[in-house]
Amino acid sequence: MKRWVLAMLRLSVFMAAGAGWLAAPARADGDARASIVDRLCTRETEARIAAVDELLAGVARKEIAADWGAAIIGAAGDASLKCGEGGVRVIAKSGRFRDPLTLADVSESSAKLAAPFVNLRVRAAYEMAGGLLLLITAPASPLAAKAADDLQKHAGIANLDALQMAVEAQPSPDLAGRLQAIAAFRALRHPDLERRIAAIGKLADDPTERNRTALLDLQGDKTAAGDPKVAAALAASIASIDRWLQFSRLMATVYSGLSYASILFMAALGLAVIFGLMGVINLAQGELIMVGAYTTYLVQEAIRAAAPGILDLYLLIAIPIAFCVTALVGVLMEITVIRHLYRRPLMTLLATWAISLLLINLVRVFFGTQNLEFVTPAFLSGGERIVGDFIVTYNRLFAIVFALGILIAALIILRRTKLGLFIRAVTENRDMAGCVGVSARRVDVLSFGIGSGLAGLAGLALSPIYTVNPNMGTNFIVDAFMIVVLGGVGSLIGTLIASVNIGMINVIIEPAYGAVAAKVIVLLLIIIFIQFRPEGLFAPKGRR
Amino acid sequence: MTAILESISREIQGKGGPARRGLAAERLAGMLVVAALAILVAGTQGLMSPYVVNLIGQVATFGMLAIALDLIWGYAGILSLGHGLYFAIGGYLIAMHLVKVAYLQTGTPPDFMLFMGWDSLPFYYAGLENFPYALALIVLISGGVAFLFGLISFRSRVSGVYFSIITQALVFVAMLLFFRNDTGFGGNNGMTGFTTLLGWPIAAPETIAALSAASVLAAAASLYVCARIVRSRLGHMLVAIREDESRLRFLGFETLWIKIAAWVISAVIAAIAGMLYVPQVGIINPRVLSPELSIEIAVWVAIGGRGTLVGAFAGAILISTLKVVLTASAPELWPFILSLLVIFVVVLLPNGLLDAPAALRGWLEWRRQRAAS
Amino acid sequence: MSKEALYIDGLTVSFGAFRAINNLSMIVKFGEIRGIIGPNGAGKTTLLDVLTGKTRPRSGRVLLDGALDLLALSEAEITLSGVGRKFQKPSIFEALTVAENLGLALRSRQRSIWGEMVYTPDEGDRAHIQDVLGMIGMKGRGDLSAGKLSHGQKQWLEIGMLLIQRPKVLLLDEPVAGMTDEETERTVTLIRALRSPERAILVIEHDMAFVQEVADLVSVLHEGRMLLEGPMERVRADPAVIEVYLGR
C-alpha cells in the first residue's frame, strides 16, 4: 500500500512537471561550522574523519549549507585551509584570503600558518565528501560523473544520508541509479544489525533490478547475511521486489507498446484516410514517412548552420515543415498519377509501388544510404522513473503525445470543419456529393495531401527513436496495412484501436519469441479475425 | 492533356472489350517448343555461350511466373503480391534435393549446418535425394499451401486490395522466417554448393543447356495449359469473376472453388518455375521471398499486358532481360527506369505495352481532330 | 407441382435496431406476374436479397414450390433450384460476348472444375442459346461484345441470362429504370411473353404505368410491412396508399 502511494506520488510529482529539488538550506549554525573547522585543523585522523561525517550529516539535515561544506572540504583537500596558533584559520589560495567560517575575504594574516598533513584515510574521506557535496550542490555539472567515480571508490565510508540527498538531486537517471547502488551497498553492510535490516527493508521500497542485484549479492555474502533475522528480511525484501518488478515490467511493456502504437497509428492514419476516401492503397506511404524524417533532418541541419542556439527546438520547428513537404509530395503524386487510377485500385498498388521505388532511390542518390544522425534535444533526453525499472522516457512520451495531438486534430478536422464534412460526404457517396456541389476532385487532392502530411509527421515523431535511412519505410508499411485491414475503412477510431492492439501484440510477443514470431502471430491473428468478422470490415457495403 | 488521355482511353477500351482468346498463346507455345530444341542443340554443341544459354533459361522461368500471375490477375482479377512464396517453395525444395545429393556424395553437411553445429541433415531432408519424390513434394506443398490460403481467404470473401495486401504480408513473414539461421534452410546466406543434378555435374555446359531447354519447354507447357483454361468455359468464369463476381454467384456458381482451382494451378506453375530457376543460378536465399520480387512479377504482367498470356510472357522476358543488362552496366539507373516505366504504363496504357499501337492511333486521331478544328 | 411458387411467412429482417422487413407474409402463384411497389426504404430490394440468399432474415419462412426451404440454401444453390434475379443495375459480363454470357448462364447442375474445363456446348445447348437470343431481340448478335451494347440491350441480355436457366421464379429489380419509352415498351412485351404456367414473376418498379401494364396483382410495401395487395386499379384508389406516396 505504502509503495502504491509512493509510486502514485512519484507519478503525480512527475506529472506536475514542476518536479524540482526544493533546496533552501537553513542558515548554518555558526558553532557547528567552527567546531568542524577546528577539528579539520587537528592532526588527529579520527577527529578529522568524524568532522567530515558530522559536516555531511549536517548538510543532509539541512542545518549546514552544502555550498559552504563543498568549499571547506575542497580547501582541506587541496591544503589551502591553513591553520595557525591561537585559533587563526584562513583559506589561502592563489594570493586570496578568506575566512573559513563565512568565506568572506579577509586581509592577509601575519600569523604563522600551515596546512595539516593529509594522510591516505583522511584523503579518502575528503574525496568522498568532496564528491558527495559536488553531487549535491551541482548535480548536473559535467564533473558529476567523475564525482560519482570518486564516491564509488570510497563507498565503504560514504555518509548515507548525504548520499541519499545526492541521489534525489541527480537529474540523470543513469547517474542516480549508480548513486543509489552505492548507497545501497553502504547501508547493506552497516555494522549495526538493526540498520542493516532497515536498509534491506528500505531497498525493497524502491523495487529496481539494481536493488534486487544488491540484495542478491548480500544474500551471497555469508558474513554479512549470516544472522537469521537479516536472512529473513532479505528473503522478504527480494520477494517483494520481484512482485514489483513484474508490475513495473508490465508497465514498461505497456508503455513501449503505446509508443510503438503511436507511431503505427500515425503511419496508418494517413493510409486509412486515403483508402477510405478513394479506395487507393498507397504503397508509398512508408516512403512518405521517410520523406518526413529526412525533412526533419534537413531542418535540423539548417538550424545548426543558421542559428545553432535554438538547435534544441528543431523538432518543433520541423512540425509544420515536415507536414507541408510531405503533403506537397502527396499532392504531386495525386495530380500526376493517382487521379488517373481511381477506377483501377489494383493498378494504384503498382503505381504507388513504383513511386516508392523512385523516392527511395532519389533519397539514396542525394543523401546516401547511411543512417542519419539526429540531435536529441535536451527536453527529450532522459526520463522519469515511475516505479521499479519503469522509466517514462521523454522521446517515447513525445511520440505518444504527438500521436494524441494528431488524433485530436484529425477528429476536429473531420467532425468540425467544412473540409471534414466534404471528406465524409465523398467517402459516403462520391456521386451524390458531387451533385450537392462538393468538388470531389478538390477534396481528393486535399485529403491525399493531408493523408501524406500525416505520414510526414509520423516520420518526424519517430526520428528521435528509430533509425532513419532510405529503406526505413518498408519496416512500417506491412504493419500499417494490417492496421487498416483490421481497423476498417476510413474509421478513425478503428484505426486507433487496431494500432494499439497491433502495437501491444508486437511488444508483448517480441521479448519472448522474437520479432519474427511477433509478425507471424499478428498476421495469423488477422487472418483468423477475418474469418469471424468478414462482413463488418471486408464485404462491399451498400445495395446494388 | 485530359483530352489526349480520353481519346487514348476510348481507343483502348479496357474492360468492355472481349477477352483475348489465347489462340496466340497456343501458337507461341508451339514456337517455344522449337526454340527449346534449338537451345538444346546450340548449348550442347557449343554454338552458344553457356552464359547466354543459362540466361535464356532463367528468363524463361520468369516468363512462367508471369503466366501464372496473369491467369489469376489478368483473367480472374485476383492480384497476388506474394507469388514469390510459391516460387520459393519450388526453389527451396529443389535446393534441399541438391544439398542432400551433395551430402550423400561428400559425407559432410553444407557449411551453414556445420556453422550451426549440426553434423547430419535434419529429418525433413529424409528421402529428398530421390528426385521424383522431391518433384511430388514441390507440387503437393505449393498446391497445398495455395489451397489452404485460398480456402481461408476466398471463403471469408477477402478480395481486391485486401487480398493483395494479405498475400504480400504472407510473403514478407515467410521471408523473415527464412532469414533465421536455425530453420535448416541456410538462413541469411541461403543454400548453395550444389554438385550434381540427376547425376549430371551442375556446371557442365550440357547440364546448363538441358536445364535451359527444360525451362523453355516448361514455359511452353504453362502457356499451353493456361491458354486451354482461358478458352474453356472455366476461363469465361474467371473473366466473369473479374467483371462481377456476385453476379456469377447469382447465376448459380460456387465461385469459391473456381477461384481456388485457378489459384492452385497458378501456384503450382510458380513453384515449378522456382524449381527450374534455382539449379540455374546455383543458389537460393530468402531474398526471393522479398515483397519487391513479388511486386516485380505483377509489374512484368502489367507492362506486358494484363489479361493476355502472350503479353504477360513478353513483359517478363522484356523487363527481366532489360534488368539483367542494365544492372550490369548501370546499376544505379535501373530503379529509376523501372519505376518511371511502371508509372508510364499504368497511367497511359492500362492493358500494357500491347496497347501501345492503339494508344498511338488514339493520339494521332486526337491530333487530326485538333488540326481539323 | 403446387400452385404456390413462393410462400413467404412472417419474414423479419433487421439491420441493427432498424427493421427493414417486419413480419411480412405473401404468396405468389405460378403463372402470375406480381408487381411490388412502395416508397424508398419500404424493403423491396431487401426482400429480393432474402429470396436470393444475399441477406439472412432474423425470422420467418420462405418456401419455393411449396416444399423447398430457400433460407437453408446458399446463393448458388438457390439459383440452381430455380430462382433467377435481375439486378437494378445491368449486371452482365462486359468482357465476354453476348453468346458467351448466355452460355455461362446455361447450365442445369454444378459441374466439376475439370468438367467445366473440357465442356463444349452440344447441339441442344446451341439451339437453346439461339432461342433466347431471339426472345430478347438479339438474333445474329451473339458474337457482339456485351460491353458495346446499349443500356436497354444490356437489361434484356440479363433477362435472357435468367431465362436460359428456365427459372421457376423470376425476380426483376427495376427492369425499366433508365430506359427510353421505346425500350420500356419492348420490355413490357418481353415480360408478358415470359409469362408461363410454370413460372412466377416478381417485378419491383417505381414506374406505376409500367407495373399496371405487366402485373396481375400489386403488393404495396411500406416500412417493411405489407400495406395492401390487389389489382392496380384498387391500389391506385386506396387512401392509405395515396397517403404513403403523397404524404399528409
mmCIF file with all atom_site columns, N, CA, C and O in Angstrom, chain A residues 408-443:
data_model
loop_
_atom_site.group_PDB
_atom_site.id
_atom_site.type_symbol
_atom_site.label_atom_id
_atom_site.label_alt_id
_atom_site.label_comp_id
_atom_site.label_asym_id
_atom_site.label_entity_id
_atom_site.label_seq_id
_atom_site.pdbx_PDB_ins_code
_atom_site.Cartn_x
_atom_site.Cartn_y
_atom_site.Cartn_z
_atom_site.occupancy
_atom_site.B_iso_or_equiv
_atom_site.pdbx_formal_charge
_atom_site.auth_seq_id
_atom_site.auth_comp_id
_atom_site.auth_asym_id
_atom_site.auth_atom_id
_atom_site.pdbx_PDB_model_num
ATOM 1   N N  . ILE A 1 408 ? -6.488  14.161 -32.082 1.00 0.00 ? 408 ILE A N  1
ATOM 2   C CA . ILE A 1 408 ? -7.452  15.221 -31.757 1.00 0.00 ? 408 ILE A CA 1
ATOM 3   C C  . ILE A 1 408 ? -7.627  16.152 -32.951 1.00 0.00 ? 408 ILE A C  1
ATOM 4   O O  . ILE A 1 408 ? -8.751  16.498 -33.341 1.00 0.00 ? 408 ILE A O  1
ATOM 5   N N  . ALA A 1 409 ? -6.487  16.520 -33.572 1.00 0.00 ? 409 ALA A N  1
ATOM 6   C CA . ALA A 1 409 ? -6.574  17.409 -34.736 1.00 0.00 ? 409 ALA A CA 1
ATOM 7   C C  . ALA A 1 409 ? -7.400  16.766 -35.846 1.00 0.00 ? 409 ALA A C  1
ATOM 8   O O  . ALA A 1 409 ? -8.264  17.408 -36.451 1.00 0.00 ? 409 ALA A O  1
ATOM 9   N N  . ALA A 1 410 ? -7.161  15.460 -36.075 1.00 0.00 ? 410 ALA A N  1
ATOM 10  C CA . ALA A 1 410 ? -7.903  14.773 -37.137 1.00 0.00 ? 410 ALA A CA 1
ATOM 11  C C  . ALA A 1 410 ? -9.389  14.730 -36.807 1.00 0.00 ? 410 ALA A C  1
ATOM 12  O O  . ALA A 1 410 ? -10.240 14.927 -37.677 1.00 0.00 ? 410 ALA A O  1
ATOM 13  N N  . LEU A 1 411 ? -9.698  14.467 -35.523 1.00 0.00 ? 411 LEU A N  1
ATOM 14  C CA . LEU A 1 411 ? -11.108 14.440 -35.122 1.00 0.00 ? 411 LEU A CA 1
ATOM 15  C C  . LEU A 1 411 ? -11.753 15.797 -35.365 1.00 0.00 ? 411 LEU A C  1
ATOM 16  O O  . LEU A 1 411 ? -12.877 15.884 -35.867 1.00 0.00 ? 411 LEU A O  1
ATOM 17  N N  . ILE A 1 412 ? -11.028 16.850 -34.997 1.00 0.00 ? 412 ILE A N  1
ATOM 18  C CA . ILE A 1 412 ? -11.598 18.186 -35.176 1.00 0.00 ? 412 ILE A CA 1
ATOM 19  C C  . ILE A 1 412 ? -11.808 18.473 -36.662 1.00 0.00 ? 412 ILE A C  1
ATOM 20  O O  . ILE A 1 412 ? -12.862 18.944 -37.076 1.00 0.00 ? 412 ILE A O  1
ATOM 21  N N  . ILE A 1 413 ? -10.785 18.138 -37.468 1.00 0.00 ? 413 ILE A N  1
ATOM 22  C CA . ILE A 1 413 ? -10.913 18.415 -38.907 1.00 0.00 ? 413 ILE A CA 1
ATOM 23  C C  . ILE A 1 413 ? -12.093 17.653 -39.489 1.00 0.00 ? 413 ILE A C  1
ATOM 24  O O  . ILE A 1 413 ? -12.914 18.195 -40.224 1.00 0.00 ? 413 ILE A O  1
ATOM 25  N N  . LEU A 1 414 ? -12.206 16.362 -39.116 1.00 0.00 ? 414 LEU A N  1
ATOM 26  C CA . LEU A 1 414 ? -13.259 15.542 -39.720 1.00 0.00 ? 414 LEU A CA 1
ATOM 27  C C  . LEU A 1 414 ? -14.647 15.916 -39.213 1.00 0.00 ? 414 LEU A C  1
ATOM 28  O O  . LEU A 1 414 ? -15.614 15.895 -39.966 1.00 0.00 ? 414 LEU A O  1
ATOM 29  N N  . ARG A 1 415 ? -14.757 16.249 -37.914 1.00 0.00 ? 415 ARG A N  1
ATOM 30  C CA . ARG A 1 415 ? -16.082 16.439 -37.335 1.00 0.00 ? 415 ARG A CA 1
ATOM 31  C C  . ARG A 1 415 ? -16.535 17.888 -37.326 1.00 0.00 ? 415 ARG A C  1
ATOM 32  O O  . ARG A 1 415 ? -17.720 18.179 -37.232 1.00 0.00 ? 415 ARG A O  1
ATOM 33  N N  . ARG A 1 416 ? -15.581 18.821 -37.350 1.00 0.00 ? 416 ARG A N  1
ATOM 34  C CA . ARG A 1 416 ? -15.971 20.193 -37.086 1.00 0.00 ? 416 ARG A CA 1
ATOM 35  C C  . ARG A 1 416 ? -15.764 21.155 -38.260 1.00 0.00 ? 416 ARG A C  1
ATOM 36  O O  . ARG A 1 416 ? -16.250 22.265 -38.228 1.00 0.00 ? 416 ARG A O  1
ATOM 37  N N  . THR A 1 417 ? -14.988 20.739 -39.247 1.00 0.00 ? 417 THR A N  1
ATOM 38  C CA . THR A 1 417 ? -14.723 21.700 -40.312 1.00 0.00 ? 417 THR A CA 1
ATOM 39  C C  . THR A 1 417 ? -15.505 21.337 -41.567 1.00 0.00 ? 417 THR A C  1
ATOM 40  O O  . THR A 1 417 ? -16.021 20.225 -41.706 1.00 0.00 ? 417 THR A O  1
ATOM 41  N N  . LYS A 1 418 ? -15.555 22.301 -42.464 1.00 0.00 ? 418 LYS A N  1
ATOM 42  C CA . LYS A 1 418 ? -16.256 22.096 -43.721 1.00 0.00 ? 418 LYS A CA 1
ATOM 43  C C  . LYS A 1 418 ? -15.541 21.045 -44.561 1.00 0.00 ? 418 LYS A C  1
ATOM 44  O O  . LYS A 1 418 ? -16.167 20.182 -45.166 1.00 0.00 ? 418 LYS A O  1
ATOM 45  N N  . LEU A 1 419 ? -14.200 21.118 -44.557 1.00 0.00 ? 419 LEU A N  1
ATOM 46  C CA . LEU A 1 419 ? -13.430 20.137 -45.315 1.00 0.00 ? 419 LEU A CA 1
ATOM 47  C C  . LEU A 1 419 ? -13.761 18.733 -44.814 1.00 0.00 ? 419 LEU A C  1
ATOM 48  O O  . LEU A 1 419 ? -13.955 17.805 -45.600 1.00 0.00 ? 419 LEU A O  1
ATOM 49  N N  . GLY A 1 420 ? -13.841 18.594 -43.482 1.00 0.00 ? 420 GLY A N  1
ATOM 50  C CA . GLY A 1 420 ? -14.163 17.292 -42.911 1.00 0.00 ? 420 GLY A CA 1
ATOM 51  C C  . GLY A 1 420 ? -15.513 16.812 -43.375 1.00 0.00 ? 420 GLY A C  1
ATOM 52  O O  . GLY A 1 420 ? -15.700 15.638 -43.715 1.00 0.00 ? 420 GLY A O  1
ATOM 53  N N  . LEU A 1 421 ? -16.453 17.722 -43.411 1.00 0.00 ? 421 LEU A N  1
ATOM 54  C CA . LEU A 1 421 ? -17.806 17.388 -43.878 1.00 0.00 ? 421 LEU A CA 1
ATOM 55  C C  . LEU A 1 421 ? -17.736 16.879 -45.319 1.00 0.00 ? 421 LEU A C  1
ATOM 56  O O  . LEU A 1 421 ? -18.327 15.860 -45.671 1.00 0.00 ? 421 LEU A O  1
ATOM 57  N N  . PHE A 1 422 ? -16.977 17.605 -46.137 1.00 0.00 ? 422 PHE A N  1
ATOM 58  C CA . PHE A 1 422 ? -16.830 17.207 -47.536 1.00 0.00 ? 422 PHE A CA 1
ATOM 59  C C  . PHE A 1 422 ? -16.185 15.837 -47.632 1.00 0.00 ? 422 PHE A C  1
ATOM 60  O O  . PHE A 1 422 ? -16.606 14.986 -48.416 1.00 0.00 ? 422 PHE A O  1
ATOM 61  N N  . ILE A 1 423 ? -15.131 15.635 -46.822 1.00 0.00 ? 423 ILE A N  1
ATOM 62  C CA . ILE A 1 423 ? -14.429 14.347 -46.881 1.00 0.00 ? 423 ILE A CA 1
ATOM 63  C C  . ILE A 1 423 ? -15.393 13.222 -46.524 1.00 0.00 ? 423 ILE A C  1
ATOM 64  O O  . ILE A 1 423 ? -15.478 12.207 -47.218 1.00 0.00 ? 423 ILE A O  1
ATOM 65  N N  . ARG A 1 424 ? -16.196 13.434 -45.469 1.00 0.00 ? 424 ARG A N  1
ATOM 66  C CA . ARG A 1 424 ? -17.140 12.385 -45.084 1.00 0.00 ? 424 ARG A CA 1
ATOM 67  C C  . ARG A 1 424 ? -18.190 12.183 -46.170 1.00 0.00 ? 424 ARG A C  1
ATOM 68  O O  . ARG A 1 424 ? -18.599 11.057 -46.450 1.00 0.00 ? 424 ARG A O  1
ATOM 69  N N  . ALA A 1 425 ? -18.594 13.292 -46.782 1.00 0.00 ? 425 ALA A N  1
ATOM 70  C CA . ALA A 1 425 ? -19.616 13.182 -47.825 1.00 0.00 ? 425 ALA A CA 1
ATOM 71  C C  . ALA A 1 425 ? -19.092 12.374 -49.007 1.00 0.00 ? 425 ALA A C  1
ATOM 72  O O  . ALA A 1 425 ? -19.769 11.475 -49.512 1.00 0.00 ? 425 ALA A O  1
ATOM 73  N N  . VAL A 1 426 ? -17.853 12.671 -49.432 1.00 0.00 ? 426 VAL A N  1
ATOM 74  C CA . VAL A 1 426 ? -17.309 11.971 -50.593 1.00 0.00 ? 426 VAL A CA 1
ATOM 75  C C  . VAL A 1 426 ? -17.054 10.506 -50.251 1.00 0.00 ? 426 VAL A C  1
ATOM 76  O O  . VAL A 1 426 ? -17.267 9.613  -51.072 1.00 0.00 ? 426 VAL A O  1
ATOM 77  N N  . THR A 1 427 ? -16.601 10.247 -49.011 1.00 0.00 ? 427 THR A N  1
ATOM 78  C CA . THR A 1 427 ? -16.386 8.860  -48.606 1.00 0.00 ? 427 THR A CA 1
ATOM 79  C C  . THR A 1 427 ? -17.698 8.080  -48.682 1.00 0.00 ? 427 THR A C  1
ATOM 80  O O  . THR A 1 427 ? -17.749 6.942  -49.131 1.00 0.00 ? 427 THR A O  1
ATOM 81  N N  . GLU A 1 428 ? -18.773 8.741  -48.220 1.00 0.00 ? 428 GLU A N  1
ATOM 82  C CA . GLU A 1 428 ? -20.079 8.084  -48.182 1.00 0.00 ? 428 GLU A CA 1
ATOM 83  C C  . GLU A 1 428 ? -20.593 7.801  -49.593 1.00 0.00 ? 428 GLU A C  1
ATOM 84  O O  . GLU A 1 428 ? -20.948 6.683  -49.924 1.00 0.00 ? 428 GLU A O  1
ATOM 85  N N  . ASN A 1 429 ? -20.618 8.831  -50.410 1.00 0.00 ? 429 ASN A N  1
ATOM 86  C CA . ASN A 1 429 ? -21.185 8.666  -51.749 1.00 0.00 ? 429 ASN A CA 1
ATOM 87  C C  . ASN A 1 429 ? -20.617 9.738  -52.676 1.00 0.00 ? 429 ASN A C  1
ATOM 88  O O  . ASN A 1 429 ? -21.035 10.882 -52.666 1.00 0.00 ? 429 ASN A O  1
ATOM 89  N N  . ARG A 1 430 ? -19.641 9.278  -53.464 1.00 0.00 ? 430 ARG A N  1
ATOM 90  C CA . ARG A 1 430 ? -18.901 10.196 -54.320 1.00 0.00 ? 430 ARG A CA 1
ATOM 91  C C  . ARG A 1 430 ? -19.822 10.961 -55.281 1.00 0.00 ? 430 ARG A C  1
ATOM 92  O O  . ARG A 1 430 ? -19.756 12.187 -55.372 1.00 0.00 ? 430 ARG A O  1
ATOM 93  N N  . ASP A 1 431 ? -20.720 10.226 -55.955 1.00 0.00 ? 431 ASP A N  1
ATOM 94  C CA . ASP A 1 431 ? -21.547 10.881 -56.973 1.00 0.00 ? 431 ASP A CA 1
ATOM 95  C C  . ASP A 1 431 ? -22.523 11.862 -56.349 1.00 0.00 ? 431 ASP A C  1
ATOM 96  O O  . ASP A 1 431 ? -22.729 12.968 -56.837 1.00 0.00 ? 431 ASP A O  1
ATOM 97  N N  . MET A 1 432 ? -23.131 11.401 -55.227 1.00 0.00 ? 432 MET A N  1
ATOM 98  C CA . MET A 1 432 ? -24.122 12.251 -54.571 1.00 0.00 ? 432 MET A CA 1
ATOM 99  C C  . MET A 1 432 ? -23.473 13.538 -54.074 1.00 0.00 ? 432 MET A C  1
ATOM 100 O O  . MET A 1 432 ? -24.026 14.625 -54.211 1.00 0.00 ? 432 MET A O  1
ATOM 101 N N  . ALA A 1 433 ? -22.262 13.395 -53.512 1.00 0.00 ? 433 ALA A N  1
ATOM 102 C CA . ALA A 1 433 ? -21.566 14.578 -53.009 1.00 0.00 ? 433 ALA A CA 1
ATOM 103 C C  . ALA A 1 433 ? -21.339 15.554 -54.151 1.00 0.00 ? 433 ALA A C  1
ATOM 104 O O  . ALA A 1 433 ? -21.489 16.771 -53.998 1.00 0.00 ? 433 ALA A O  1
ATOM 105 N N  . GLY A 1 434 ? -21.003 14.995 -55.326 1.00 0.00 ? 434 GLY A N  1
ATOM 106 C CA . GLY A 1 434 ? -20.803 15.848 -56.488 1.00 0.00 ? 434 GLY A CA 1
ATOM 107 C C  . GLY A 1 434 ? -22.077 16.614 -56.829 1.00 0.00 ? 434 GLY A C  1
ATOM 108 O O  . GLY A 1 434 ? -22.042 17.792 -57.191 1.00 0.00 ? 434 GLY A O  1
ATOM 109 N N  . CYS A 1 435 ? -23.225 15.938 -56.665 1.00 0.00 ? 435 CYS A N  1
ATOM 110 C CA . CYS A 1 435 ? -24.494 16.571 -57.014 1.00 0.00 ? 435 CYS A CA 1
ATOM 111 C C  . CYS A 1 435 ? -24.811 17.752 -56.109 1.00 0.00 ? 435 CYS A C  1
ATOM 112 O O  . CYS A 1 435 ? -25.455 18.701 -56.533 1.00 0.00 ? 435 CYS A O  1
ATOM 113 N N  . VAL A 1 436 ? -24.414 17.686 -54.834 1.00 0.00 ? 436 VAL A N  1
ATOM 114 C CA . VAL A 1 436 ? -24.751 18.791 -53.952 1.00 0.00 ? 436 VAL A CA 1
ATOM 115 C C  . VAL A 1 436 ? -23.643 19.825 -53.919 1.00 0.00 ? 436 VAL A C  1
ATOM 116 O O  . VAL A 1 436 ? -23.562 20.642 -53.001 1.00 0.00 ? 436 VAL A O  1
ATOM 117 N N  . GLY A 1 437 ? -22.756 19.772 -54.888 1.00 0.00 ? 437 GLY A N  1
ATOM 118 C CA . GLY A 1 437 ? -21.824 20.873 -55.058 1.00 0.00 ? 437 GLY A CA 1
ATOM 119 C C  . GLY A 1 437 ? -20.475 20.696 -54.382 1.00 0.00 ? 437 GLY A C  1
ATOM 120 O O  . GLY A 1 437 ? -19.706 21.636 -54.285 1.00 0.00 ? 437 GLY A O  1
ATOM 121 N N  . VAL A 1 438 ? -20.184 19.477 -53.924 1.00 0.00 ? 438 VAL A N  1
ATOM 122 C CA . VAL A 1 438 ? -18.852 19.249 -53.388 1.00 0.00 ? 438 VAL A CA 1
ATOM 123 C C  . VAL A 1 438 ? -17.949 18.886 -54.556 1.00 0.00 ? 438 VAL A C  1
ATOM 124 O O  . VAL A 1 438 ? -18.278 17.989 -55.329 1.00 0.00 ? 438 VAL A O  1
ATOM 125 N N  . SER A 1 439 ? -16.849 19.594 -54.704 1.00 0.00 ? 439 SER A N  1
ATOM 126 C CA . SER A 1 439 ? -15.938 19.253 -55.783 1.00 0.00 ? 439 SER A CA 1
ATOM 127 C C  . SER A 1 439 ? -15.098 18.069 -55.342 1.00 0.00 ? 439 SER A C  1
ATOM 128 O O  . SER A 1 439 ? -14.163 18.203 -54.562 1.00 0.00 ? 439 SER A O  1
ATOM 129 N N  . ALA A 1 440 ? -15.468 16.899 -55.846 1.00 0.00 ? 440 ALA A N  1
ATOM 130 C CA . ALA A 1 440 ? -14.775 15.684 -55.403 1.00 0.00 ? 440 ALA A CA 1
ATOM 131 C C  . ALA A 1 440 ? -13.294 15.753 -55.728 1.00 0.00 ? 440 ALA A C  1
ATOM 132 O O  . ALA A 1 440 ? -12.464 15.282 -54.967 1.00 0.00 ? 440 ALA A O  1
ATOM 133 N N  . ARG A 1 441 ? -12.968 16.383 -56.864 1.00 0.00 ? 441 ARG A N  1
ATOM 134 C CA . ARG A 1 441 ? -11.561 16.478 -57.235 1.00 0.00 ? 441 ARG A CA 1
ATOM 135 C C  . ARG A 1 441 ? -10.753 17.227 -56.178 1.00 0.00 ? 441 ARG A C  1
ATOM 136 O O  . ARG A 1 441 ? -9.690  16.808 -55.773 1.00 0.00 ? 441 ARG A O  1
ATOM 137 N N  . ARG A 1 442 ? -11.314 18.373 -55.763 1.00 0.00 ? 442 ARG A N  1
ATOM 138 C CA . ARG A 1 442 ? -10.558 19.168 -54.790 1.00 0.00 ? 442 ARG A CA 1
ATOM 139 C C  . ARG A 1 442 ? -10.448 18.440 -53.464 1.00 0.00 ? 442 ARG A C  1
ATOM 140 O O  . ARG A 1 442 ? -9.412  18.469 -52.806 1.00 0.00 ? 442 ARG A O  1
ATOM 141 N N  . VAL A 1 443 ? -11.530 17.770 -53.079 1.00 0.00 ? 443 VAL A N  1
ATOM 142 C CA . VAL A 1 443 ? -11.484 17.003 -51.834 1.00 0.00 ? 443 VAL A CA 1
ATOM 143 C C  . VAL A 1 443 ? -10.440 15.897 -51.939 1.00 0.00 ? 443 VAL A C  1
ATOM 144 O O  . VAL A 1 443 ? -9.663  15.658 -51.015 1.00 0.00 ? 443 VAL A O  1
#
